[in-house]
PDB file of C-alpha atoms and ligand atoms in Angstrom:
ATOM      1  CA  UNK A   1      42.150  15.690 -26.589  1.00 82.00           C
ATOM      2  CA  UNK A   2      38.703  14.156 -28.216  1.00 94.00           C
ATOM      3  CA  UNK A   3      35.784  16.183 -26.691  1.00 98.00           C
ATOM      4  CA  UNK A   4      34.054  14.206 -24.767  1.00 98.00           C
ATOM      5  CA  UNK A   5      29.862  13.843 -25.583  1.00 98.00           C
ATOM      6  CA  UNK A   6      27.146  12.623 -23.870  1.00 98.00           C
ATOM      7  CA  UNK A   7      24.510  10.384 -25.473  1.00 98.00           C
ATOM      8  CA  UNK A   8      21.871   8.203 -24.426  1.00 98.00           C
ATOM      9  CA  UNK A   9      20.397   5.460 -26.624  1.00 97.00           C
ATOM     10  CA  UNK A  10      17.184   6.230 -25.485  1.00 98.00           C
ATOM     11  CA  UNK A  11      16.603   9.504 -26.244  1.00 98.00           C
ATOM     12  CA  UNK A  12      15.357   8.896 -29.897  1.00 96.00           C
ATOM     13  CA  UNK A  13      11.868   7.488 -28.082  1.00 94.00           C
ATOM     14  CA  UNK A  14       9.300   6.614 -30.952  1.00 91.00           C
ATOM     15  CA  UNK A  15       6.908   8.994 -31.651  1.00 90.00           C
ATOM     16  CA  UNK A  16       3.576   8.404 -34.275  1.00 84.00           C
ATOM     17  CA  UNK A  17       5.582   8.664 -37.523  1.00 79.00           C
ATOM     18  CA  UNK A  18       3.146  11.833 -38.471  1.00 82.00           C
ATOM     19  CA  UNK A  19       4.633  13.717 -35.369  1.00 88.00           C
ATOM     20  CA  UNK A  20       6.202  16.556 -36.834  1.00 87.00           C
ATOM     21  CA  UNK A  21       9.182  16.952 -33.862  1.00 91.00           C
ATOM     22  CA  UNK A  22      11.823  15.013 -35.760  1.00 91.00           C
ATOM     23  CA  UNK A  23      13.070  12.999 -32.744  1.00 93.00           C
ATOM     24  CA  UNK A  24      14.734   9.896 -34.590  1.00 94.00           C
ATOM     25  CA  UNK A  25      17.227  13.078 -34.862  1.00 96.00           C
ATOM     26  CA  UNK A  26      19.466  12.199 -31.917  1.00 98.00           C
ATOM     27  CA  UNK A  27      19.704   8.590 -32.604  1.00 97.00           C
ATOM     28  CA  UNK A  28      20.951   9.477 -36.559  1.00 98.00           C
ATOM     29  CA  UNK A  29      23.195  12.494 -34.918  1.00 98.00           C
ATOM     30  CA  UNK A  30      25.319   9.740 -33.374  1.00 98.00           C
ATOM     31  CA  UNK A  31      25.883   7.722 -36.208  1.00 98.00           C
ATOM     32  CA  UNK A  32      26.464  10.677 -38.216  1.00 98.00           C
ATOM     33  CA  UNK A  33      29.417  11.738 -36.258  1.00 98.00           C
ATOM     34  CA  UNK A  34      30.793   8.453 -35.970  1.00 97.00           C
ATOM     35  CA  UNK A  35      30.452   8.194 -40.300  1.00 97.00           C
ATOM     36  CA  UNK A  36      32.171  11.594 -40.115  1.00 97.00           C
ATOM     37  CA  UNK A  37      35.215  10.326 -37.943  1.00 96.00           C
ATOM     38  CA  UNK A  38      33.760  13.251 -34.949  1.00 96.00           C
ATOM     39  CA  UNK A  39      33.444  10.831 -32.655  1.00 97.00           C
ATOM     40  CA  UNK A  40      34.908   7.414 -31.283  1.00 96.00           C
ATOM     41  CA  UNK A  41      33.306   4.875 -29.156  1.00 96.00           C
ATOM     42  CA  UNK A  42      35.751   6.109 -26.191  1.00 97.00           C
ATOM     43  CA  UNK A  43      34.072   9.438 -25.995  1.00 98.00           C
ATOM     44  CA  UNK A  44      31.035   8.891 -25.103  1.00 98.00           C
ATOM     45  CA  UNK A  45      29.565   9.045 -21.745  1.00 98.00           C
ATOM     46  CA  UNK A  46      26.159   7.445 -20.803  1.00 98.00           C
ATOM     47  CA  UNK A  47      23.985  10.001 -18.812  1.00 98.00           C
ATOM     48  CA  UNK A  48      21.776   8.983 -15.606  1.00 98.00           C
ATOM     49  CA  UNK A  49      18.074   9.980 -15.367  1.00 98.00           C
ATOM     50  CA  UNK A  50      18.531  13.409 -13.567  1.00 98.00           C
ATOM     51  CA  UNK A  51      17.866  13.012  -9.914  1.00 98.00           C
ATOM     52  CA  UNK A  52      14.529  14.422  -8.667  1.00 98.00           C
ATOM     53  CA  UNK A  53      15.995  16.729  -6.011  1.00 98.00           C
ATOM     54  CA  UNK A  54      17.611  18.311  -8.517  1.00 98.00           C
ATOM     55  CA  UNK A  55      14.871  18.209 -11.062  1.00 98.00           C
ATOM     56  CA  UNK A  56      13.015  20.286  -7.965  1.00 98.00           C
ATOM     57  CA  UNK A  57      15.314  22.760  -8.043  1.00 98.00           C
ATOM     58  CA  UNK A  58      13.550  24.265 -10.979  1.00 98.00           C
ATOM     59  CA  UNK A  59      10.518  22.022 -11.499  1.00 98.00           C
ATOM     60  CA  UNK A  60       8.321  21.795  -8.666  1.00 98.00           C
ATOM     61  CA  UNK A  61       6.920  18.044  -7.627  1.00 98.00           C
ATOM     62  CA  UNK A  62       3.233  19.062  -9.027  1.00 98.00           C
ATOM     63  CA  UNK A  63       4.050  19.941 -12.756  1.00 98.00           C
ATOM     64  CA  UNK A  64       6.583  16.636 -13.154  1.00 97.00           C
ATOM     65  CA  UNK A  65       4.521  14.492 -11.621  1.00 97.00           C
ATOM     66  CA  UNK A  66       1.359  15.455 -13.687  1.00 97.00           C
ATOM     67  CA  UNK A  67       3.588  15.107 -16.310  1.00 95.00           C
ATOM     68  CA  UNK A  68       4.798  11.800 -15.836  1.00 94.00           C
ATOM     69  CA  UNK A  69       1.424  10.455 -15.265  1.00 94.00           C
ATOM     70  CA  UNK A  70      -0.329  11.957 -18.383  1.00 93.00           C
ATOM     71  CA  UNK A  71      -2.472  13.998 -15.504  1.00 95.00           C
ATOM     72  CA  UNK A  72      -1.170  17.731 -17.446  1.00 96.00           C
ATOM     73  CA  UNK A  73      -4.996  19.015 -18.366  1.00 94.00           C
ATOM     74  CA  UNK A  74      -5.501  19.139 -22.634  1.00 94.00           C
ATOM     75  CA  UNK A  75      -4.427  22.589 -22.729  1.00 95.00           C
ATOM     76  CA  UNK A  76      -1.063  22.069 -20.995  1.00 96.00           C
ATOM     77  CA  UNK A  77      -0.075  19.257 -23.149  1.00 94.00           C
ATOM     78  CA  UNK A  78      -1.061  20.215 -26.176  1.00 95.00           C
ATOM     79  CA  UNK A  79       1.206  23.513 -25.567  1.00 96.00           C
ATOM     80  CA  UNK A  80       4.075  20.994 -24.964  1.00 96.00           C
ATOM     81  CA  UNK A  81       3.451  19.282 -28.291  1.00 94.00           C
ATOM     82  CA  UNK A  82       4.497  16.091 -27.059  1.00 93.00           C
ATOM     83  CA  UNK A  83       2.549  12.828 -26.231  1.00 90.00           C
ATOM     84  CA  UNK A  84       3.653  11.412 -22.430  1.00 88.00           C
ATOM     85  CA  UNK A  85       4.291   8.513 -23.174  1.00 92.00           C
ATOM     86  CA  UNK A  86       6.770   6.008 -20.963  1.00 94.00           C
ATOM     87  CA  UNK A  87       9.746   6.611 -23.445  1.00 96.00           C
ATOM     88  CA  UNK A  88       9.251   9.985 -23.888  1.00 96.00           C
ATOM     89  CA  UNK A  89       8.948  10.438 -19.709  1.00 96.00           C
ATOM     90  CA  UNK A  90      12.303   8.679 -19.576  1.00 97.00           C
ATOM     91  CA  UNK A  91      14.136  10.493 -22.445  1.00 97.00           C
ATOM     92  CA  UNK A  92      12.855  13.536 -20.541  1.00 98.00           C
ATOM     93  CA  UNK A  93      14.806  12.945 -17.249  1.00 98.00           C
ATOM     94  CA  UNK A  94      17.433  11.561 -19.487  1.00 98.00           C
ATOM     95  CA  UNK A  95      17.972  14.275 -21.248  1.00 98.00           C
ATOM     96  CA  UNK A  96      18.363  16.953 -18.372  1.00 98.00           C
ATOM     97  CA  UNK A  97      20.860  14.258 -16.744  1.00 98.00           C
ATOM     98  CA  UNK A  98      22.786  14.421 -19.814  1.00 98.00           C
ATOM     99  CA  UNK A  99      23.148  18.177 -20.073  1.00 99.00           C
ATOM    100  CA  UNK A 100      24.411  18.278 -16.417  1.00 98.00           C
ATOM    101  CA  UNK A 101      26.939  15.359 -17.838  1.00 98.00           C
ATOM    102  CA  UNK A 102      28.357  17.765 -20.199  1.00 99.00           C
ATOM    103  CA  UNK A 103      28.595  20.588 -17.908  1.00 99.00           C
ATOM    104  CA  UNK A 104      30.490  18.669 -15.446  1.00 98.00           C
ATOM    105  CA  UNK A 105      32.558  17.443 -18.053  1.00 98.00           C
ATOM    106  CA  UNK A 106      33.151  20.669 -19.584  1.00 98.00           C
ATOM    107  CA  UNK A 107      34.415  21.602 -15.935  1.00 98.00           C
ATOM    108  CA  UNK A 108      36.737  19.107 -15.594  1.00 98.00           C
ATOM    109  CA  UNK A 109      38.194  18.683 -19.200  1.00 98.00           C
ATOM    110  CA  UNK A 110      37.523  22.265 -20.812  1.00 98.00           C
ATOM    111  CA  UNK A 111      34.782  21.819 -22.761  1.00 98.00           C
ATOM    112  CA  UNK A 112      31.989  18.890 -23.883  1.00 98.00           C
ATOM    113  CA  UNK A 113      29.012  18.165 -25.888  1.00 98.00           C
ATOM    114  CA  UNK A 114      26.065  17.008 -25.866  1.00 98.00           C
ATOM    115  CA  UNK A 115      23.738  15.225 -28.336  1.00 98.00           C
ATOM    116  CA  UNK A 116      20.688  16.426 -27.240  1.00 98.00           C
ATOM    117  CA  UNK A 117      19.402  19.179 -24.987  1.00 98.00           C
ATOM    118  CA  UNK A 118      18.419  22.715 -25.190  1.00 98.00           C
ATOM    119  CA  UNK A 119      14.731  22.847 -23.804  1.00 98.00           C
ATOM    120  CA  UNK A 120      14.840  26.366 -23.488  1.00 98.00           C
ATOM    121  CA  UNK A 121      11.077  27.119 -23.516  1.00 98.00           C
ATOM    122  CA  UNK A 122      10.239  24.882 -20.483  1.00 98.00           C
ATOM    123  CA  UNK A 123       8.738  26.854 -17.522  1.00 98.00           C
ATOM    124  CA  UNK A 124       8.824  25.787 -13.611  1.00 98.00           C
ATOM    125  CA  UNK A 125       5.670  24.760 -13.912  1.00 98.00           C
ATOM    126  CA  UNK A 126       4.766  24.605 -17.441  1.00 98.00           C
ATOM    127  CA  UNK A 127       6.164  23.460 -20.634  1.00 97.00           C
ATOM    128  CA  UNK A 128       6.027  24.667 -23.986  1.00 97.00           C
ATOM    129  CA  UNK A 129       7.010  24.219 -27.882  1.00 95.00           C
ATOM    130  CA  UNK A 130       7.951  20.642 -27.391  1.00 95.00           C
ATOM    131  CA  UNK A 131      10.091  21.723 -24.625  1.00 97.00           C
ATOM    132  CA  UNK A 132       9.284  19.810 -20.750  1.00 98.00           C
ATOM    133  CA  UNK A 133      12.073  20.383 -18.569  1.00 98.00           C
ATOM    134  CA  UNK A 134      14.552  23.702 -18.901  1.00 98.00           C
ATOM    135  CA  UNK A 135      17.959  21.374 -18.939  1.00 98.00           C
ATOM    136  CA  UNK A 136      19.849  24.277 -18.797  1.00 98.00           C
ATOM    137  CA  UNK A 137      18.139  25.965 -15.775  1.00 99.00           C
ATOM    138  CA  UNK A 138      18.535  22.745 -13.874  1.00 99.00           C
ATOM    139  CA  UNK A 139      21.709  22.128 -14.927  1.00 99.00           C
ATOM    140  CA  UNK A 140      23.415  25.863 -13.606  1.00 99.00           C
ATOM    141  CA  UNK A 141      21.028  25.641 -10.649  1.00 98.00           C
ATOM    142  CA  UNK A 142      22.555  22.177  -9.432  1.00 98.00           C
ATOM    143  CA  UNK A 143      25.962  23.216 -10.084  1.00 98.00           C
ATOM    144  CA  UNK A 144      25.737  26.756  -8.132  1.00 98.00           C
ATOM    145  CA  UNK A 145      23.716  24.286  -5.303  1.00 98.00           C
ATOM    146  CA  UNK A 146      26.830  22.089  -5.032  1.00 98.00           C
ATOM    147  CA  UNK A 147      29.379  25.257  -5.228  1.00 98.00           C
ATOM    148  CA  UNK A 148      30.995  23.534  -8.545  1.00 98.00           C
ATOM    149  CA  UNK A 149      30.538  27.427 -10.156  1.00 98.00           C
ATOM    150  CA  UNK A 150      30.041  30.798  -8.686  1.00 98.00           C
ATOM    151  CA  UNK A 151      28.994  32.112 -12.168  1.00 98.00           C
ATOM    152  CA  UNK A 152      27.516  31.436 -15.387  1.00 98.00           C
ATOM    153  CA  UNK A 153      26.674  32.283 -18.933  1.00 99.00           C
ATOM    154  CA  UNK A 154      23.652  30.990 -20.703  1.00 99.00           C
ATOM    155  CA  UNK A 155      24.277  31.960 -24.959  1.00 99.00           C
ATOM    156  CA  UNK A 156      21.451  30.946 -26.443  1.00 99.00           C
ATOM    157  CA  UNK A 157      22.127  31.311 -30.299  1.00 98.00           C
ATOM    158  CA  UNK A 158      18.659  29.066 -31.074  1.00 98.00           C
ATOM    159  CA  UNK A 159      16.658  31.497 -33.035  1.00 98.00           C
ATOM    160  CA  UNK A 160      14.323  31.253 -31.015  1.00 98.00           C
ATOM    161  CA  UNK A 161      14.210  33.036 -27.846  1.00 98.00           C
ATOM    162  CA  UNK A 162      15.155  31.668 -24.181  1.00 98.00           C
ATOM    163  CA  UNK A 163      12.506  32.582 -22.902  1.00 98.00           C
ATOM    164  CA  UNK A 164      12.112  30.567 -20.248  1.00 98.00           C
ATOM    165  CA  UNK A 165      15.638  30.513 -18.888  1.00 98.00           C
ATOM    166  CA  UNK A 166      15.310  34.145 -19.045  1.00 98.00           C
ATOM    167  CA  UNK A 167      12.436  34.190 -16.493  1.00 98.00           C
ATOM    168  CA  UNK A 168      14.287  31.350 -14.651  1.00 98.00           C
ATOM    169  CA  UNK A 169      16.982  33.355 -13.883  1.00 98.00           C
ATOM    170  CA  UNK A 170      15.797  36.929 -13.908  1.00 98.00           C
ATOM    171  CA  UNK A 171      16.346  37.172 -10.054  1.00 98.00           C
ATOM    172  CA  UNK A 172      19.684  35.305  -9.864  1.00 98.00           C
ATOM    173  CA  UNK A 173      22.484  37.474 -10.399  1.00 98.00           C
ATOM    174  CA  UNK A 174      24.702  34.559 -10.644  1.00 98.00           C
ATOM    175  CA  UNK A 175      23.241  33.355 -13.982  1.00 99.00           C
ATOM    176  CA  UNK A 176      23.538  35.836 -17.103  1.00 99.00           C
ATOM    177  CA  UNK A 177      21.511  35.046 -19.661  1.00 99.00           C
ATOM    178  CA  UNK A 178      21.917  36.219 -23.466  1.00 99.00           C
ATOM    179  CA  UNK A 179      19.880  34.896 -26.008  1.00 98.00           C
ATOM    180  CA  UNK A 180      20.142  35.952 -30.012  1.00 98.00           C
ATOM    181  CA  UNK A 181      17.192  35.104 -31.855  1.00 98.00           C
ATOM    182  CA  UNK A 182      14.991  36.328 -34.557  1.00 98.00           C
ATOM    183  CA  UNK A 183      12.581  39.063 -33.315  1.00 98.00           C
ATOM    184  CA  UNK A 184       9.394  37.858 -35.186  1.00 97.00           C
ATOM    185  CA  UNK A 185       9.975  34.052 -34.147  1.00 96.00           C
ATOM    186  CA  UNK A 186       7.998  32.084 -31.448  1.00 95.00           C
ATOM    187  CA  UNK A 187       7.406  32.584 -28.650  1.00 96.00           C
ATOM    188  CA  UNK A 188       5.430  35.742 -29.387  1.00 94.00           C
ATOM    189  CA  UNK A 189       5.718  37.045 -25.884  1.00 96.00           C
ATOM    190  CA  UNK A 190       9.437  37.673 -25.181  1.00 98.00           C
ATOM    191  CA  UNK A 191      10.598  37.915 -21.727  1.00 98.00           C
ATOM    192  CA  UNK A 192      14.001  39.678 -20.817  1.00 98.00           C
ATOM    193  CA  UNK A 193      17.195  38.260 -20.836  1.00 98.00           C
ATOM    194  CA  UNK A 194      20.185  39.801 -19.299  1.00 98.00           C
ATOM    195  CA  UNK A 195      21.386  40.723 -23.025  1.00 98.00           C
ATOM    196  CA  UNK A 196      18.674  39.945 -25.665  1.00 98.00           C
ATOM    197  CA  UNK A 197      19.873  40.460 -29.352  1.00 98.00           C
ATOM    198  CA  UNK A 198      16.577  40.552 -31.513  1.00 98.00           C
ATOM    199  CA  UNK A 199      17.229  40.085 -35.125  1.00 98.00           C
ATOM    200  CA  UNK A 200      15.788  41.099 -38.590  1.00 98.00           C
ATOM    201  CA  UNK A 201      14.203  38.396 -40.551  1.00 98.00           C
ATOM    202  CA  UNK A 202      16.342  36.991 -43.093  1.00 98.00           C
ATOM    203  CA  UNK A 203      19.432  38.200 -41.839  1.00 98.00           C
ATOM    204  CA  UNK A 204      22.486  36.446 -43.581  1.00 98.00           C
ATOM    205  CA  UNK A 205      25.963  34.994 -42.388  1.00 98.00           C
ATOM    206  CA  UNK A 206      28.186  37.980 -42.363  1.00 98.00           C
ATOM    207  CA  UNK A 207      25.503  40.789 -40.205  1.00 98.00           C
ATOM    208  CA  UNK A 208      24.661  37.576 -37.897  1.00 98.00           C
ATOM    209  CA  UNK A 209      28.253  36.698 -37.394  1.00 98.00           C
ATOM    210  CA  UNK A 210      29.271  40.518 -37.060  1.00 98.00           C
ATOM    211  CA  UNK A 211      26.068  40.731 -34.114  1.00 98.00           C
ATOM    212  CA  UNK A 212      26.965  38.163 -32.004  1.00 98.00           C
ATOM    213  CA  UNK A 213      30.719  38.709 -32.770  1.00 98.00           C
ATOM    214  CA  UNK A 214      30.424  42.159 -31.313  1.00 98.00           C
ATOM    215  CA  UNK A 215      28.783  41.158 -27.763  1.00 98.00           C
ATOM    216  CA  UNK A 216      30.160  38.084 -26.840  1.00 98.00           C
ATOM    217  CA  UNK A 217      33.865  38.851 -26.315  1.00 98.00           C
ATOM    218  CA  UNK A 218      33.501  41.744 -24.291  1.00 98.00           C
ATOM    219  CA  UNK A 219      30.317  39.655 -22.652  1.00 98.00           C
ATOM    220  CA  UNK A 220      32.339  36.918 -21.372  1.00 98.00           C
ATOM    221  CA  UNK A 221      35.407  39.769 -20.516  1.00 98.00           C
ATOM    222  CA  UNK A 222      32.469  41.515 -18.524  1.00 98.00           C
ATOM    223  CA  UNK A 223      31.021  38.559 -16.644  1.00 98.00           C
ATOM    224  CA  UNK A 224      34.179  36.267 -16.261  1.00 98.00           C
ATOM    225  CA  UNK A 225      31.941  33.432 -16.488  1.00 98.00           C
ATOM    226  CA  UNK A 226      33.589  30.138 -14.296  1.00 99.00           C
ATOM    227  CA  UNK A 227      31.146  27.864 -17.312  1.00 99.00           C
ATOM    228  CA  UNK A 228      29.527  28.627 -20.055  1.00 99.00           C
ATOM    229  CA  UNK A 229      25.924  26.735 -21.343  1.00 99.00           C
ATOM    230  CA  UNK A 230      26.063  27.097 -25.191  1.00 99.00           C
ATOM    231  CA  UNK A 231      22.573  26.265 -27.299  1.00 99.00           C
ATOM    232  CA  UNK A 232      23.863  25.786 -30.535  1.00 99.00           C
ATOM    233  CA  UNK A 233      20.471  25.441 -32.223  1.00 98.00           C
ATOM    234  CA  UNK A 234      20.535  25.177 -35.911  1.00 98.00           C
ATOM    235  CA  UNK A 235      17.111  26.909 -36.716  1.00 98.00           C
ATOM    236  CA  UNK A 236      18.575  30.391 -37.844  1.00 98.00           C
ATOM    237  CA  UNK A 237      19.788  28.376 -40.886  1.00 98.00           C
ATOM    238  CA  UNK A 238      17.907  29.331 -43.899  1.00 98.00           C
ATOM    239  CA  UNK A 239      16.299  26.242 -44.901  1.00 98.00           C
ATOM    240  CA  UNK A 240      14.434  25.908 -41.754  1.00 98.00           C
ATOM    241  CA  UNK A 241      11.108  24.943 -41.561  1.00 95.00           C
ATOM    242  CA  UNK A 242      10.283  27.105 -38.514  1.00 95.00           C
ATOM    243  CA  UNK A 243      12.991  29.740 -38.161  1.00 96.00           C
ATOM    244  CA  UNK A 244      13.426  33.046 -40.157  1.00 97.00           C
ATOM    245  CA  UNK A 245      16.772  33.894 -40.405  1.00 98.00           C
ATOM    246  CA  UNK A 246      19.013  32.906 -43.375  1.00 98.00           C
ATOM    247  CA  UNK A 247      22.077  31.746 -42.256  1.00 98.00           C
ATOM    248  CA  UNK A 248      24.394  29.090 -44.352  1.00 98.00           C
ATOM    249  CA  UNK A 249      25.851  25.870 -43.378  1.00 98.00           C
ATOM    250  CA  UNK A 250      29.034  27.850 -43.264  1.00 98.00           C
ATOM    251  CA  UNK A 251      27.882  30.569 -41.521  1.00 98.00           C
ATOM    252  CA  UNK A 252      26.308  28.333 -38.505  1.00 98.00           C
ATOM    253  CA  UNK A 253      30.064  26.536 -38.115  1.00 98.00           C
ATOM    254  CA  UNK A 254      31.646  30.031 -38.338  1.00 98.00           C
ATOM    255  CA  UNK A 255      29.143  30.870 -35.370  1.00 98.00           C
ATOM    256  CA  UNK A 256      29.750  27.600 -33.772  1.00 99.00           C
ATOM    257  CA  UNK A 257      33.871  28.755 -33.985  1.00 98.00           C
ATOM    258  CA  UNK A 258      33.319  31.852 -32.837  1.00 98.00           C
ATOM    259  CA  UNK A 259      31.428  30.998 -29.838  1.00 99.00           C
ATOM    260  CA  UNK A 260      34.053  27.777 -29.210  1.00 98.00           C
ATOM    261  CA  UNK A 261      37.060  30.238 -29.591  1.00 98.00           C
ATOM    262  CA  UNK A 262      35.826  33.242 -27.127  1.00 98.00           C
ATOM    263  CA  UNK A 263      35.416  30.943 -24.175  1.00 98.00           C
ATOM    264  CA  UNK A 264      38.259  28.700 -24.756  1.00 98.00           C
ATOM    265  CA  UNK A 265      40.550  31.739 -25.472  1.00 98.00           C
ATOM    266  CA  UNK A 266      39.776  32.989 -22.199  1.00 98.00           C
ATOM    267  CA  UNK A 267      39.988  30.064 -20.583  1.00 98.00           C
ATOM    268  CA  UNK A 268      36.342  29.410 -19.833  1.00 98.00           C
ATOM    269  CA  UNK A 269      34.730  25.626 -19.812  1.00 98.00           C
ATOM    270  CA  UNK A 270      32.076  25.551 -22.346  1.00 98.00           C
ATOM    271  CA  UNK A 271      29.631  23.019 -22.552  1.00 99.00           C
ATOM    272  CA  UNK A 272      27.238  22.700 -25.753  1.00 99.00           C
ATOM    273  CA  UNK A 273      23.586  21.353 -26.189  1.00 99.00           C
ATOM    274  CA  UNK A 274      22.181  21.175 -29.663  1.00 98.00           C
ATOM    275  CA  UNK A 275      19.262  23.062 -29.434  1.00 98.00           C
ATOM    276  CA  UNK A 276      16.143  22.914 -31.927  1.00 97.00           C
ATOM    277  CA  UNK A 277      16.165  22.903 -35.921  1.00 97.00           C
ATOM    278  CA  UNK A 278      13.368  21.838 -38.079  1.00 95.00           C
ATOM    279  CA  UNK A 279      14.075  20.257 -41.633  1.00 95.00           C
ATOM    280  CA  UNK A 280      14.089  16.698 -43.584  1.00 95.00           C
ATOM    281  CA  UNK A 281      16.042  14.426 -41.158  1.00 95.00           C
ATOM    282  CA  UNK A 282      18.929  14.170 -43.098  1.00 97.00           C
ATOM    283  CA  UNK A 283      19.680  17.719 -43.554  1.00 97.00           C
ATOM    284  CA  UNK A 284      18.725  18.342 -39.807  1.00 98.00           C
ATOM    285  CA  UNK A 285      21.181  15.997 -38.836  1.00 98.00           C
ATOM    286  CA  UNK A 286      24.133  17.448 -41.049  1.00 98.00           C
ATOM    287  CA  UNK A 287      23.537  21.060 -39.531  1.00 98.00           C
ATOM    288  CA  UNK A 288      23.541  19.606 -35.838  1.00 98.00           C
ATOM    289  CA  UNK A 289      26.965  17.684 -36.735  1.00 98.00           C
ATOM    290  CA  UNK A 290      28.549  21.188 -37.328  1.00 98.00           C
ATOM    291  CA  UNK A 291      28.879  22.088 -33.350  1.00 98.00           C
ATOM    292  CA  UNK A 292      30.545  19.082 -32.970  1.00 98.00           C
ATOM    293  CA  UNK A 293      33.165  19.447 -35.554  1.00 98.00           C
ATOM    294  CA  UNK A 294      33.708  23.446 -34.532  1.00 98.00           C
ATOM    295  CA  UNK A 295      34.091  21.665 -31.140  1.00 98.00           C
ATOM    296  CA  UNK A 296      36.598  19.091 -32.273  1.00 98.00           C
ATOM    297  CA  UNK A 297      38.902  21.310 -34.522  1.00 98.00           C
ATOM    298  CA  UNK A 298      38.514  23.874 -31.280  1.00 98.00           C
ATOM    299  CA  UNK A 299      39.683  21.808 -28.668  1.00 98.00           C
ATOM    300  CA  UNK A 300      42.654  21.073 -31.153  1.00 97.00           C
ATOM    301  CA  UNK A 301      43.076  24.820 -31.730  1.00 97.00           C
ATOM    302  CA  UNK A 302      43.351  25.501 -27.714  1.00 97.00           C
ATOM    303  CA  UNK A 303      45.811  22.422 -27.416  1.00 94.00           C
ATOM    304  CA  UNK A 304      43.323  20.912 -24.603  1.00 92.00           C
TER     305      UNK A 304
HETATM  306 ZN1   ZN B   1      14.718  26.868 -31.819  1.00 50.10          ZN
END
C-alpha cells in the first residue's frame, strides 16, 4: 500500500511577505514529496472544510464567528499571531477537515499522513501561537461522537507542549494525551497532559529517542487505543529558531520510525500531522518530509 496523504492547494494562504509564519511550507512540502518520489498523485485526498457542527464540538460559535469576521479583540488577535483574512479563514477550516480526513483514512488503511495540522495551542474559545482551531481535538471529538473509536491516544512530539489538547481532554478518559516537549519552551504556563515528558534544553538524538522509547510502547500496551493521532512537529531540530532541543535530521527520522513502528506492530492505526517548525523554508520543508519517508518505509515493513 502507498500511504494515503491529505492536502489542499489552499493550505498556503497568502500572508504579508514579512510575516514570520512559514505559510508557503505546505505547498512546497507537496512539491518536495513528489520530487523525492514519496508521493504520487493517486495517494492524495483533498479534504472538505470541517462541518460547523463538528467544529463546535470543541470551539463555541461565539469564538469561531468572531475569528471569521475579524471581530476578535486586539489582544486575542495578537495572541494568535495570524491575520484573519478570507483565505486564512478558509484554510483554517480546511486544515481541521484535513486532519479529520487523515484520521478516517488511517482507520481504513492503517496509517495516513496530513501535509498540515497540529495546531495544538488552540483552546476552545481562544487561539494562541499561530493556532486558531485545534484540529486534533476536533478530530478526536468527532470520531468519538460518531462511535468510530472508543479510545484515542494523542502523541505530541512537537517541541512545544500540546497544552490546549491536554486541557480540552483533561476530564475525557477516552482520550489519553502524551506530550514530550522542551520544558523551557513556550508555553510558559503548562497544562497537565495525561503524560508529560518535559525535556532538558539541548537534548540530543540518543537521549531523546531513549526518553520517548522508554514510555511510548508501554503506554500503547496500557491504553490499547483504536487510533493514535501523532503530532510530528519538527521544531525539536537543533537548527530550529524556536525550539530548544538538539535533534539532527536522522534523530527526527528515527523518532518518526519509532512512533509508527510502535503503533503498527500493535495493529493500532496511526494518523500523523506535521506540526511546527521554524527555519528557512527549504530547510523546513526537508525536515517535514522526514515523517513521510518514515511512514512510507513503515507501511512497507509492516506489509500494509
Ligand atoms: Zn511547536
